[in-house]
XYZ file of C-alpha atoms in Angstrom:
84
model
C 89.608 165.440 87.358
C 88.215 168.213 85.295
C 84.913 167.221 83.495
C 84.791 166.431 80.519
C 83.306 169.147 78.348
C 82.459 169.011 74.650
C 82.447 172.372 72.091
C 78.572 172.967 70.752
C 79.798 171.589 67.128
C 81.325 168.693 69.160
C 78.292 167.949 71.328
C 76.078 168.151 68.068
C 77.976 165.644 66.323
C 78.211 163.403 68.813
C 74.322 164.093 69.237
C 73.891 163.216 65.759
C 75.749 159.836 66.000
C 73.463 159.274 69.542
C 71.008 159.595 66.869
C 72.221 157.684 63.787
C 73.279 154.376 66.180
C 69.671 154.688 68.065
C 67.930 154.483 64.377
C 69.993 152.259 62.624
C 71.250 149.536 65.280
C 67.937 149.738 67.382
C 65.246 150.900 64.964
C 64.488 153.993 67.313
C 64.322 157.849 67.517
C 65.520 159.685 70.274
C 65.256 163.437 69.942
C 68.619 165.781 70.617
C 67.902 166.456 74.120
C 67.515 162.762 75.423
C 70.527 162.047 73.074
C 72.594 165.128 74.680
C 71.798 163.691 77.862
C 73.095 159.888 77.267
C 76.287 161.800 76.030
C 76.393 163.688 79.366
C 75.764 160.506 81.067
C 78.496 158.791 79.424
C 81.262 161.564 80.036
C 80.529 161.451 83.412
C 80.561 157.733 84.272
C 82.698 156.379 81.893
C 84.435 159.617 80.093
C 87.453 159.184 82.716
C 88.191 155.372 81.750
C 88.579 156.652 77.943
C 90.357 159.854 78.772
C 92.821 157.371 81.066
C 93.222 155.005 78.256
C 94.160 157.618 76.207
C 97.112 158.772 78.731
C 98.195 155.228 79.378
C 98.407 154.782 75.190
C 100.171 158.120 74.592
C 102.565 157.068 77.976
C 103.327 153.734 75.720
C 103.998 155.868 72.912
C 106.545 158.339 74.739
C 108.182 155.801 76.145
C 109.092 153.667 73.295
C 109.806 157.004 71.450
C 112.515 157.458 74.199
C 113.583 153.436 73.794
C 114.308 154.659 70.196
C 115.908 157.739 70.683
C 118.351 156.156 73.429
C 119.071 153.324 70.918
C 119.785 156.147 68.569
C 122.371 158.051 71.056
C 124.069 154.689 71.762
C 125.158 153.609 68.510
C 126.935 157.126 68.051
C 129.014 156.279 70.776
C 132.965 156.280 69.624
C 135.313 153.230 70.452
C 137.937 154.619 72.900
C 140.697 152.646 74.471
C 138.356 151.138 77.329
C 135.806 149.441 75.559
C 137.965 146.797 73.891
């Protein structure tokens, strides 16, 4: 797999929620470099179970679209002389 890599405005935000959870849930600071390293951290060891998740939920997704869609094509079908 391809790591995981974030935009500069992505990686800040997600720096500055690093931030905001270490200072509001913990009653810490941690400055942008040891909170761009947890991120890092994080999309290496775990980033692949998320981005897996995500395929398995959009793979759900298709294939229920598809359910739909053949339920859709089936109830167009005609009567014909067979299927009495």
């Amino acid at each position: 797999m391809k790591p995981i890599t974030f935009s500069r405005e992505e990686t800040k935000a997600i720096v500055a929620d690093i931030q905001d959870y270490f200072r509001e849930e913990l009653d810490q600071s941690i400055g942008a470099i040891p909170a761009e390293m947890l991120m890092q951290f994080f999309a290496e060891k775990m980033g692949a179970y998320f981005y897996n998740r995500g395929l398995y939920d959009a793979q759900a997704l298709v294939r229920k679209k598809i359910d739909d869609v053949s339920d859709e094509i089936f109830s167009l079908e005609q009567v014909t002389g067979s299927s009495r």
